Amino acid sequence: MERCPVCGMELYENRANEFPTMHLGQRYRFCSAEHRDEFEATPGEYD
Ligand SMILES: [Zn+2]
């Protein structure tokens, strides 16, 4: 199960494509636009 890298919440398939971003050639997905923006602001803090 893929998880939101910011809060660790499980991402279900029907929601996982709503907030994608790319970082260092890898695709990340998030539970919410807020967590995507948080990740994009400081991508080095999340692995
Ligand atoms: Zn989250």
CSV table of N, CA and C and ligand atoms in Angstrom, one decimal:
chain,number,residue,atom,x,y,z
A,1,MET,N,0.8,-1.2,0.0
A,1,MET,CA,0.0,0.0,0.0
A,1,MET,C,0.9,1.3,0.0
A,2,GLU,N,0.6,2.1,-1.0
A,2,GLU,CA,1.4,3.4,-1.0
A,2,GLU,C,0.8,4.3,0.1
A,3,ARG,N,1.8,5.1,0.6
A,3,ARG,CA,1.4,6.0,1.7
A,3,ARG,C,1.8,7.5,1.4
A,4,CYS,N,1.0,8.4,1.9
A,4,CYS,CA,1.4,9.8,1.8
A,4,CYS,C,2.7,10.0,2.6
A,5,PRO,N,3.8,10.5,1.9
A,5,PRO,CA,5.1,10.6,2.6
A,5,PRO,C,5.1,11.7,3.7
A,6,VAL,N,4.1,12.5,3.7
A,6,VAL,CA,4.1,13.6,4.8
A,6,VAL,C,3.5,13.1,6.1
A,7,CYS,N,2.3,12.4,6.0
A,7,CYS,CA,1.6,12.0,7.2
A,7,CYS,C,1.5,10.5,7.4
A,8,GLY,N,1.9,9.7,6.3
A,8,GLY,CA,1.8,8.3,6.4
A,8,GLY,C,0.5,7.6,6.2
A,9,MET,N,-0.5,8.4,5.9
A,9,MET,CA,-1.8,7.9,5.6
A,9,MET,C,-1.8,7.0,4.4
A,10,GLU,N,-2.5,5.9,4.4
A,10,GLU,CA,-2.6,5.0,3.3
A,10,GLU,C,-3.4,5.7,2.1
A,11,LEU,N,-2.9,5.4,0.9
A,11,LEU,CA,-3.5,6.0,-0.3
A,11,LEU,C,-4.2,4.9,-1.0
A,12,TYR,N,-5.5,5.1,-1.2
A,12,TYR,CA,-6.2,4.1,-2.0
A,12,TYR,C,-6.2,4.6,-3.4
A,13,GLU,N,-6.4,3.6,-4.3
A,13,GLU,CA,-6.2,3.8,-5.7
A,13,GLU,C,-7.1,4.9,-6.2
A,14,ASN,N,-8.3,4.9,-5.7
A,14,ASN,CA,-9.3,5.9,-6.3
A,14,ASN,C,-8.9,7.3,-5.9
A,15,ARG,N,-8.1,7.5,-4.9
A,15,ARG,CA,-7.7,8.9,-4.5
A,15,ARG,C,-6.2,9.2,-4.8
A,16,ALA,N,-5.4,8.2,-5.1
A,16,ALA,CA,-4.0,8.3,-5.1
A,16,ALA,C,-3.6,9.2,-6.3
A,17,ASN,N,-4.4,9.3,-7.4
A,17,ASN,CA,-4.0,10.1,-8.5
A,17,ASN,C,-4.4,11.5,-8.4
A,18,GLU,N,-4.9,11.9,-7.3
A,18,GLU,CA,-5.5,13.3,-7.3
A,18,GLU,C,-4.4,14.3,-7.1
A,19,PHE,N,-3.3,14.0,-6.4
A,19,PHE,CA,-2.3,15.0,-6.0
A,19,PHE,C,-0.9,14.5,-6.3
A,20,PRO,N,-0.6,14.2,-7.5
A,20,PRO,CA,0.8,13.7,-7.8
A,20,PRO,C,1.8,14.8,-8.0
A,21,THR,N,3.1,14.5,-7.7
A,21,THR,CA,4.1,15.4,-8.0
A,21,THR,C,5.4,14.6,-8.4
A,22,MET,N,6.3,15.2,-9.0
A,22,MET,CA,7.6,14.5,-9.4
A,22,MET,C,8.7,15.1,-8.6
A,23,HIS,N,9.6,14.3,-8.0
A,23,HIS,CA,10.8,14.8,-7.3
A,23,HIS,C,11.9,13.8,-7.6
A,24,LEU,N,13.0,14.4,-8.1
A,24,LEU,CA,14.2,13.6,-8.5
A,24,LEU,C,13.9,12.4,-9.4
A,25,GLY,N,12.9,12.7,-10.3
A,25,GLY,CA,12.6,11.6,-11.3
A,25,GLY,C,11.7,10.6,-10.7
A,26,GLN,N,11.2,10.7,-9.5
A,26,GLN,CA,10.3,9.7,-8.9
A,26,GLN,C,9.0,10.4,-8.7
A,27,ARG,N,7.9,9.5,-8.8
A,27,ARG,CA,6.6,10.0,-8.7
A,27,ARG,C,6.1,9.8,-7.2
A,28,TYR,N,5.6,10.9,-6.6
A,28,TYR,CA,5.0,10.8,-5.3
A,28,TYR,C,3.6,11.2,-5.3
A,29,ARG,N,2.8,10.6,-4.4
A,29,ARG,CA,1.4,10.9,-4.3
A,29,ARG,C,1.0,11.1,-2.9
A,30,PHE,N,0.0,11.9,-2.7
A,30,PHE,CA,-0.4,12.5,-1.4
A,30,PHE,C,-1.8,12.3,-1.1
A,31,CYS,N,-2.1,12.4,0.2
A,31,CYS,CA,-3.5,12.4,0.6
A,31,CYS,C,-4.3,13.6,0.3
A,32,SER,N,-3.6,14.7,0.2
A,32,SER,CA,-4.2,16.0,0.0
A,32,SER,C,-3.3,17.0,-0.7
A,33,ALA,N,-3.9,18.1,-1.2
A,33,ALA,CA,-3.1,19.1,-1.8
A,33,ALA,C,-2.2,19.8,-0.8
A,34,GLU,N,-2.7,19.9,0.4
A,34,GLU,CA,-1.9,20.5,1.5
A,34,GLU,C,-0.6,19.8,1.7
A,35,HIS,N,-0.7,18.4,1.7
A,35,HIS,CA,0.5,17.7,2.0
A,35,HIS,C,1.4,17.6,0.7
A,36,ARG,N,0.9,17.7,-0.4
A,36,ARG,CA,1.7,17.8,-1.6
A,36,ARG,C,2.5,19.1,-1.6
A,37,ASP,N,1.8,20.2,-1.2
A,37,ASP,CA,2.5,21.5,-1.2
A,37,ASP,C,3.5,21.5,-0.1
A,38,GLU,N,3.3,20.9,1.0
A,38,GLU,CA,4.2,20.8,2.1
A,38,GLU,C,5.5,20.0,1.6
A,39,PHE,N,5.3,18.9,0.9
A,39,PHE,CA,6.4,18.1,0.4
A,39,PHE,C,7.2,19.0,-0.6
A,40,GLU,N,6.5,19.7,-1.5
A,40,GLU,CA,7.2,20.4,-2.5
A,40,GLU,C,8.0,21.6,-1.9
A,41,ALA,N,7.5,22.1,-0.8
A,41,ALA,CA,8.2,23.2,-0.1
A,41,ALA,C,9.6,22.7,0.5
A,42,THR,N,9.6,21.5,1.0
A,42,THR,CA,10.8,20.9,1.7
A,42,THR,C,10.9,19.4,1.3
A,43,PRO,N,11.2,19.1,0.1
A,43,PRO,CA,11.2,17.7,-0.4
A,43,PRO,C,12.3,16.9,0.3
A,44,GLY,N,13.4,17.5,0.8
A,44,GLY,CA,14.4,16.8,1.4
A,44,GLY,C,14.1,16.1,2.7
A,45,GLU,N,13.0,16.6,3.3
A,45,GLU,CA,12.6,16.1,4.7
A,45,GLU,C,11.9,14.8,4.6
A,46,TYR,N,11.4,14.4,3.4
A,46,TYR,CA,10.6,13.2,3.3
A,46,TYR,C,11.3,12.2,2.4
A,47,ASP,N,11.4,10.9,2.8
A,47,ASP,CA,11.9,9.9,1.9
A,47,ASP,C,10.8,8.8,1.7
B,1,ZN,ZN,-0.8,13.3,4.1
